[in-house]
PDB file of C-alpha atoms and ligand atoms in Angstrom:
ATOM      1  CA  UNK A   1      83.650 120.536  97.574  1.00 86.00           C
ATOM      2  CA  UNK A   2      85.706 121.203 100.750  1.00 89.00           C
ATOM      3  CA  UNK A   3      82.605 122.457 102.558  1.00 93.00           C
ATOM      4  CA  UNK A   4      80.741 119.343 101.374  1.00 95.00           C
ATOM      5  CA  UNK A   5      83.363 117.031 102.883  1.00 94.00           C
ATOM      6  CA  UNK A   6      83.639 119.069 106.088  1.00 95.00           C
ATOM      7  CA  UNK A   7      79.911 118.726 106.619  1.00 94.00           C
ATOM      8  CA  UNK A   8      79.745 115.130 105.423  1.00 95.00           C
ATOM      9  CA  UNK A   9      82.468 113.820 107.766  1.00 96.00           C
ATOM     10  CA  UNK A  10      80.172 112.772 110.674  1.00 95.00           C
ATOM     11  CA  UNK A  11      77.869 110.821 108.346  1.00 96.00           C
ATOM     12  CA  UNK A  12      80.451 109.600 105.806  1.00 96.00           C
ATOM     13  CA  UNK A  13      81.064 106.044 107.111  1.00 95.00           C
ATOM     14  CA  UNK A  14      77.382 105.373 107.793  1.00 95.00           C
ATOM     15  CA  UNK A  15      76.478 106.274 104.198  1.00 95.00           C
ATOM     16  CA  UNK A  16      79.353 104.329 102.581  1.00 95.00           C
ATOM     17  CA  UNK A  17      81.308 101.452 104.147  1.00 95.00           C
ATOM     18  CA  UNK A  18      78.951 100.702 107.052  1.00 94.00           C
ATOM     19  CA  UNK A  19      76.022 100.660 104.632  1.00 93.00           C
ATOM     20  CA  UNK A  20      77.870  98.052 102.544  1.00 94.00           C
ATOM     21  CA  UNK A  21      78.709  95.943 105.597  1.00 93.00           C
ATOM     22  CA  UNK A  22      74.996  95.754 106.443  1.00 92.00           C
ATOM     23  CA  UNK A  23      74.022  94.616 102.941  1.00 93.00           C
ATOM     24  CA  UNK A  24      74.885  90.945 102.258  1.00 91.00           C
ATOM     25  CA  UNK A  25      75.185  91.631  98.514  1.00 88.00           C
ATOM     26  CA  UNK A  26      77.661  94.493  99.019  1.00 93.00           C
ATOM     27  CA  UNK A  27      79.508  93.093 102.049  1.00 94.00           C
ATOM     28  CA  UNK A  28      81.635  90.789  99.878  1.00 94.00           C
ATOM     29  CA  UNK A  29      83.008  93.744  97.924  1.00 94.00           C
ATOM     30  CA  UNK A  30      83.677  95.688 101.135  1.00 94.00           C
ATOM     31  CA  UNK A  31      85.511  92.664 102.547  1.00 94.00           C
ATOM     32  CA  UNK A  32      87.581  92.298  99.344  1.00 94.00           C
ATOM     33  CA  UNK A  33      88.564  95.964  99.565  1.00 94.00           C
ATOM     34  CA  UNK A  34      89.498  95.530 103.249  1.00 93.00           C
ATOM     35  CA  UNK A  35      91.720  92.524 102.464  1.00 92.00           C
ATOM     36  CA  UNK A  36      93.370  94.373  99.583  1.00 91.00           C
ATOM     37  CA  UNK A  37      94.196  97.470 101.642  1.00 89.00           C
ATOM     38  CA  UNK A  38      95.477  95.329 104.535  1.00 87.00           C
ATOM     39  CA  UNK A  39      97.926  93.657 102.151  1.00 84.00           C
ATOM     40  CA  UNK A  40      99.848  96.888 101.473  1.00 81.00           C
ATOM     41  CA  UNK A  41     102.779  97.165 103.922  1.00 73.00           C
ATOM     42  CA  UNK A  42     105.158 100.162 103.560  1.00 82.00           C
ATOM     43  CA  UNK A  43     105.850 103.771 104.472  1.00 94.00           C
ATOM     44  CA  UNK A  44     102.507 104.892 103.120  1.00 96.00           C
ATOM     45  CA  UNK A  45     101.028 108.277 102.395  1.00 98.00           C
ATOM     46  CA  UNK A  46      97.218 108.165 102.237  1.00 98.00           C
ATOM     47  CA  UNK A  47      96.113 111.101 100.086  1.00 98.00           C
ATOM     48  CA  UNK A  48      92.590 112.314 100.875  1.00 98.00           C
ATOM     49  CA  UNK A  49      92.397 109.909 103.811  1.00 98.00           C
ATOM     50  CA  UNK A  50      88.942 111.113 104.887  1.00 98.00           C
ATOM     51  CA  UNK A  51      87.675 109.530 108.092  1.00 98.00           C
ATOM     52  CA  UNK A  52      90.507 106.977 108.021  1.00 98.00           C
ATOM     53  CA  UNK A  53      88.242 104.038 107.268  1.00 97.00           C
ATOM     54  CA  UNK A  54      90.860 102.522 104.979  1.00 97.00           C
ATOM     55  CA  UNK A  55      93.832 104.306 106.600  1.00 97.00           C
ATOM     56  CA  UNK A  56      93.313 102.144 109.700  1.00 94.00           C
ATOM     57  CA  UNK A  57      94.008  99.062 107.546  1.00 94.00           C
ATOM     58  CA  UNK A  58      97.325 100.275 106.145  1.00 92.00           C
ATOM     59  CA  UNK A  59     100.375  98.648 107.698  1.00 89.00           C
ATOM     60  CA  UNK A  60     103.705 100.276 108.493  1.00 90.00           C
ATOM     61  CA  UNK A  61     104.401 103.981 109.005  1.00 92.00           C
ATOM     62  CA  UNK A  62     101.336 105.860 107.886  1.00 96.00           C
ATOM     63  CA  UNK A  63     100.785 109.522 107.090  1.00 98.00           C
ATOM     64  CA  UNK A  64      97.380 110.812 106.007  1.00 98.00           C
ATOM     65  CA  UNK A  65      96.703 114.090 104.266  1.00 98.00           C
ATOM     66  CA  UNK A  66      93.313 115.739 103.757  1.00 98.00           C
ATOM     67  CA  UNK A  67      91.993 119.280 103.363  1.00 98.00           C
ATOM     68  CA  UNK A  68      89.077 118.710 105.767  1.00 98.00           C
ATOM     69  CA  UNK A  69      89.694 119.265 109.472  1.00 97.00           C
ATOM     70  CA  UNK A  70      86.543 117.373 110.416  1.00 97.00           C
ATOM     71  CA  UNK A  71      87.600 114.352 108.335  1.00 98.00           C
ATOM     72  CA  UNK A  72      91.062 114.413 109.948  1.00 98.00           C
ATOM     73  CA  UNK A  73      89.560 114.658 113.447  1.00 97.00           C
ATOM     74  CA  UNK A  74      87.767 111.336 112.893  1.00 98.00           C
ATOM     75  CA  UNK A  75      90.792 109.748 111.177  1.00 98.00           C
ATOM     76  CA  UNK A  76      92.985 110.676 114.163  1.00 97.00           C
ATOM     77  CA  UNK A  77      90.805 108.724 116.568  1.00 97.00           C
ATOM     78  CA  UNK A  78      90.709 105.747 114.231  1.00 96.00           C
ATOM     79  CA  UNK A  79      94.446 105.522 113.617  1.00 95.00           C
ATOM     80  CA  UNK A  80      96.164 107.174 116.614  1.00 95.00           C
ATOM     81  CA  UNK A  81      99.672 106.053 115.592  1.00 94.00           C
ATOM     82  CA  UNK A  82      99.485 107.782 112.196  1.00 97.00           C
ATOM     83  CA  UNK A  83     100.478 111.366 111.439  1.00 97.00           C
ATOM     84  CA  UNK A  84      97.763 113.499 109.846  1.00 98.00           C
ATOM     85  CA  UNK A  85      98.438 116.624 107.833  1.00 98.00           C
ATOM     86  CA  UNK A  86      95.891 119.275 106.842  1.00 98.00           C
ATOM     87  CA  UNK A  87      96.565 120.360 103.244  1.00 98.00           C
ATOM     88  CA  UNK A  88      94.969 120.838  99.865  1.00 98.00           C
ATOM     89  CA  UNK A  89      96.668 118.677  97.238  1.00 98.00           C
ATOM     90  CA  UNK A  90      98.353 118.658  94.794  1.00 98.00           C
ATOM     91  CA  UNK A  91     101.116 119.592  95.462  1.00 98.00           C
ATOM     92  CA  UNK A  92     101.959 117.112  98.217  1.00 98.00           C
ATOM     93  CA  UNK A  93     103.607 118.912 101.172  1.00 98.00           C
ATOM     94  CA  UNK A  94     106.388 116.330 101.592  1.00 97.00           C
ATOM     95  CA  UNK A  95     110.005 115.970 100.376  1.00 96.00           C
ATOM     96  CA  UNK A  96     110.808 113.758  97.388  1.00 97.00           C
ATOM     97  CA  UNK A  97     111.097 110.017  98.139  1.00 95.00           C
ATOM     98  CA  UNK A  98     109.746 110.333 101.672  1.00 95.00           C
ATOM     99  CA  UNK A  99     107.399 107.324 101.199  1.00 96.00           C
ATOM    100  CA  UNK A 100     107.449 103.881  99.564  1.00 95.00           C
ATOM    101  CA  UNK A 101     103.880 104.109  98.399  1.00 95.00           C
ATOM    102  CA  UNK A 102     101.139 106.665  97.860  1.00 97.00           C
ATOM    103  CA  UNK A 103      97.701 105.202  98.507  1.00 98.00           C
ATOM    104  CA  UNK A 104      94.618 107.182  97.582  1.00 98.00           C
ATOM    105  CA  UNK A 105      91.004 106.065  97.567  1.00 98.00           C
ATOM    106  CA  UNK A 106      88.060 107.877  96.066  1.00 98.00           C
ATOM    107  CA  UNK A 107      89.946 111.139  95.511  1.00 98.00           C
ATOM    108  CA  UNK A 108      91.450 110.985  91.987  1.00 98.00           C
ATOM    109  CA  UNK A 109      87.985 110.400  90.486  1.00 98.00           C
ATOM    110  CA  UNK A 110      86.815 113.722  91.960  1.00 98.00           C
ATOM    111  CA  UNK A 111      89.455 115.767  90.138  1.00 98.00           C
ATOM    112  CA  UNK A 112      87.714 117.467  87.221  1.00 98.00           C
ATOM    113  CA  UNK A 113      90.718 119.095  85.549  1.00 98.00           C
ATOM    114  CA  UNK A 114      92.959 116.771  83.517  1.00 98.00           C
ATOM    115  CA  UNK A 115      96.028 118.945  84.177  1.00 98.00           C
ATOM    116  CA  UNK A 116      95.400 118.652  87.935  1.00 98.00           C
ATOM    117  CA  UNK A 117      95.025 114.863  87.584  1.00 98.00           C
ATOM    118  CA  UNK A 118      98.426 114.735  85.863  1.00 98.00           C
ATOM    119  CA  UNK A 119      99.888 116.916  88.621  1.00 98.00           C
ATOM    120  CA  UNK A 120      98.330 114.571  91.241  1.00 98.00           C
ATOM    121  CA  UNK A 121     100.045 111.524  89.661  1.00 98.00           C
ATOM    122  CA  UNK A 122     103.351 113.380  89.124  1.00 98.00           C
ATOM    123  CA  UNK A 123     103.384 114.465  92.765  1.00 98.00           C
ATOM    124  CA  UNK A 124     102.679 110.895  93.889  1.00 98.00           C
ATOM    125  CA  UNK A 125     105.690 109.661  91.927  1.00 98.00           C
ATOM    126  CA  UNK A 126     107.850 112.481  93.290  1.00 98.00           C
ATOM    127  CA  UNK A 127     107.240 111.434  96.916  1.00 98.00           C
ATOM    128  CA  UNK A 128     107.033 107.634  96.371  1.00 97.00           C
ATOM    129  CA  UNK A 129     108.030 105.040  93.805  1.00 96.00           C
ATOM    130  CA  UNK A 130     104.602 103.387  93.827  1.00 96.00           C
ATOM    131  CA  UNK A 131     101.041 104.671  93.496  1.00 98.00           C
ATOM    132  CA  UNK A 132      97.892 102.698  94.377  1.00 97.00           C
ATOM    133  CA  UNK A 133      94.531 104.203  93.475  1.00 98.00           C
ATOM    134  CA  UNK A 134      91.191 102.787  94.654  1.00 98.00           C
ATOM    135  CA  UNK A 135      87.999 104.037  93.046  1.00 98.00           C
ATOM    136  CA  UNK A 136      84.325 103.213  92.746  1.00 97.00           C
ATOM    137  CA  UNK A 137      83.516 100.978  89.760  1.00 98.00           C
ATOM    138  CA  UNK A 138      81.204 102.304  87.018  1.00 98.00           C
ATOM    139  CA  UNK A 139      77.562 102.286  88.082  1.00 96.00           C
ATOM    140  CA  UNK A 140      75.035 101.219  85.419  1.00 95.00           C
ATOM    141  CA  UNK A 141      72.872 104.165  84.382  1.00 94.00           C
ATOM    142  CA  UNK A 142      75.238 106.801  85.778  1.00 95.00           C
ATOM    143  CA  UNK A 143      77.251 109.010  83.411  1.00 97.00           C
ATOM    144  CA  UNK A 144      80.958 108.181  83.207  1.00 97.00           C
ATOM    145  CA  UNK A 145      81.674 111.694  84.436  1.00 97.00           C
ATOM    146  CA  UNK A 146      79.472 114.519  85.653  1.00 98.00           C
ATOM    147  CA  UNK A 147      78.829 117.004  88.424  1.00 98.00           C
ATOM    148  CA  UNK A 148      76.573 115.068  90.799  1.00 97.00           C
ATOM    149  CA  UNK A 149      74.142 116.654  93.234  1.00 97.00           C
ATOM    150  CA  UNK A 150      74.910 115.202  96.660  1.00 96.00           C
ATOM    151  CA  UNK A 151      72.468 115.815  99.539  1.00 96.00           C
ATOM    152  CA  UNK A 152      73.565 115.691 103.181  1.00 96.00           C
ATOM    153  CA  UNK A 153      71.418 114.940 106.218  1.00 96.00           C
ATOM    154  CA  UNK A 154      71.399 118.633 107.255  1.00 95.00           C
ATOM    155  CA  UNK A 155      69.338 119.361 104.112  1.00 96.00           C
ATOM    156  CA  UNK A 156      72.203 120.995 102.206  1.00 96.00           C
ATOM    157  CA  UNK A 157      72.989 120.003  98.604  1.00 97.00           C
ATOM    158  CA  UNK A 158      76.442 120.057  97.019  1.00 97.00           C
ATOM    159  CA  UNK A 159      77.777 119.764  93.483  1.00 97.00           C
ATOM    160  CA  UNK A 160      80.539 117.152  93.424  1.00 97.00           C
ATOM    161  CA  UNK A 161      82.503 116.166  90.316  1.00 98.00           C
ATOM    162  CA  UNK A 162      82.819 112.391  89.842  1.00 98.00           C
ATOM    163  CA  UNK A 163      84.302 110.072  87.221  1.00 98.00           C
ATOM    164  CA  UNK A 164      83.655 106.328  87.096  1.00 98.00           C
ATOM    165  CA  UNK A 165      86.522 104.343  85.579  1.00 98.00           C
ATOM    166  CA  UNK A 166      86.793 100.645  84.859  1.00 98.00           C
ATOM    167  CA  UNK A 167      89.785  98.920  86.435  1.00 98.00           C
ATOM    168  CA  UNK A 168      91.401  98.721  82.976  1.00 98.00           C
ATOM    169  CA  UNK A 169      90.847 102.426  82.270  1.00 98.00           C
ATOM    170  CA  UNK A 170      92.220 103.415  85.682  1.00 98.00           C
ATOM    171  CA  UNK A 171      95.302 101.211  85.225  1.00 98.00           C
ATOM    172  CA  UNK A 172      95.821 102.562  81.720  1.00 98.00           C
ATOM    173  CA  UNK A 173      95.491 106.164  82.867  1.00 97.00           C
ATOM    174  CA  UNK A 174      98.256 105.861  85.461  1.00 97.00           C
ATOM    175  CA  UNK A 175     100.399 103.515  83.349  1.00 97.00           C
ATOM    176  CA  UNK A 176     100.012 100.556  85.696  1.00 98.00           C
ATOM    177  CA  UNK A 177      98.184  97.290  86.340  1.00 98.00           C
ATOM    178  CA  UNK A 178      94.843  96.203  87.780  1.00 98.00           C
ATOM    179  CA  UNK A 179      95.069  95.003  91.402  1.00 97.00           C
ATOM    180  CA  UNK A 180      91.372  94.920  92.332  1.00 97.00           C
ATOM    181  CA  UNK A 181      88.345  94.544  90.070  1.00 97.00           C
ATOM    182  CA  UNK A 182      85.077  93.948  91.929  1.00 96.00           C
ATOM    183  CA  UNK A 183      81.580  95.095  90.970  1.00 95.00           C
ATOM    184  CA  UNK A 184      81.852  97.982  93.461  1.00 96.00           C
ATOM    185  CA  UNK A 185      85.546  98.870  93.738  1.00 97.00           C
ATOM    186  CA  UNK A 186      88.451  98.971  91.326  1.00 98.00           C
ATOM    187  CA  UNK A 187      92.128  99.570  92.071  1.00 98.00           C
ATOM    188  CA  UNK A 188      95.292 100.001  90.054  1.00 98.00           C
ATOM    189  CA  UNK A 189      98.967 100.274  90.959  1.00 97.00           C
ATOM    190  CA  UNK A 190     101.803 101.812  89.039  1.00 98.00           C
ATOM    191  CA  UNK A 191     105.520 102.387  89.549  1.00 96.00           C
ATOM    192  CA  UNK A 192     107.419 105.424  88.366  1.00 92.00           C
TER     193      UNK A 192
HETATM  194  C1  SAM B 201      85.306 110.546  98.833  1.00 92.45           C
HETATM  195  S1  SAM B 201      86.281 110.974 100.217  1.00 92.45           S
HETATM  196  C2  SAM B 201      87.337 109.532 100.379  1.00 92.45           C
HETATM  197  C3  SAM B 201      87.881 109.379 101.765  1.00 92.45           C
HETATM  198  C4  SAM B 201      88.732 108.124 101.990  1.00 92.45           C
HETATM  199  N1  SAM B 201      89.923 108.115 101.161  1.00 92.45           N
HETATM  200  C5  SAM B 201      87.913 106.869 101.755  1.00 92.45           C
HETATM  201  O1  SAM B 201      88.206 106.117 100.822  1.00 92.45           O
HETATM  202  O2  SAM B 201      86.992 106.623 102.531  1.00 92.45           O
HETATM  203  C6  SAM B 201      87.408 112.165  99.504  1.00 92.45           C
HETATM  204  C7  SAM B 201      88.344 112.748 100.552  1.00 92.45           C
HETATM  205  O3  SAM B 201      89.353 113.517  99.891  1.00 92.45           O
HETATM  206  C8  SAM B 201      89.457 114.780 100.484  1.00 92.45           C
HETATM  207  N2  SAM B 201      89.863 115.697  99.408  1.00 92.45           N
HETATM  208  C9  SAM B 201      89.198 115.925  98.250  1.00 92.45           C
HETATM  209  N3  SAM B 201      89.884 116.780  97.481  1.00 92.45           N
HETATM  210  C10 SAM B 201      91.013 117.112  98.181  1.00 92.45           C
HETATM  211  C11 SAM B 201      92.114 117.970  97.916  1.00 92.45           C
HETATM  212  N4  SAM B 201      92.219 118.657  96.743  1.00 92.45           N
HETATM  213  N5  SAM B 201      93.099 118.077  98.833  1.00 92.45           N
HETATM  214  C12 SAM B 201      93.018 117.373  99.999  1.00 92.45           C
HETATM  215  N6  SAM B 201      91.991 116.554 100.311  1.00 92.45           N
HETATM  216  C13 SAM B 201      91.000 116.417  99.406  1.00 92.45           C
HETATM  217  C14 SAM B 201      88.078 115.072 101.075  1.00 92.45           C
HETATM  218  O4  SAM B 201      88.117 115.990 102.154  1.00 92.45           O
HETATM  219  C15 SAM B 201      87.642 113.692 101.524  1.00 92.45           C
HETATM  220  O5  SAM B 201      88.043 113.400 102.835  1.00 92.45           O
END
């Protein structure tokens, strides 16, 4: 999946958030997600920050971590005051309690192994007291979890694991509460 994200970086925003902004039906959900992310002030670690589309909205002292150099290159231009770290997670390459909040969008749902998901959450609570996860809402007709075939504009195809969780299921899984529940995006927060 790393190669997929490396190659997808230049086209990522155009095929996700920008696509939603151009569609009146989807723009409301994109705007709700923007407002939600902007409301999160703290020392924040953005895990799997990607191109920094949402990282740019985070207030306070921001650190982003991602395993894709090409994603981080874009994120760095979008949020020049943030620190970006190249690493595969988990584990998180930071000392315990170095942040107030871990924010992570559209990463947890790509972790196929339950033990790794537990490690992901445990690491979040080691480095911060609060975890906020944003994910894509279930899509009618799509399996709740599967390996999806994802094409890129260069003609390549990639197998990407994806789970779709309701807001309630996401909140339950991390032992927290629902903080966003729109037709397109869900988010949950939990404290250790
Ligand atoms: C679907 S994108 C989401 C990007 C961004 N958070 C957003 O919401 O637009 C997933 C991101 O997580 C990164 N990623 C996936 N698995 C990772 C891992 N094990 N360690 C570090 N980064 C990872 C990918 O490189 C990619 O940038």
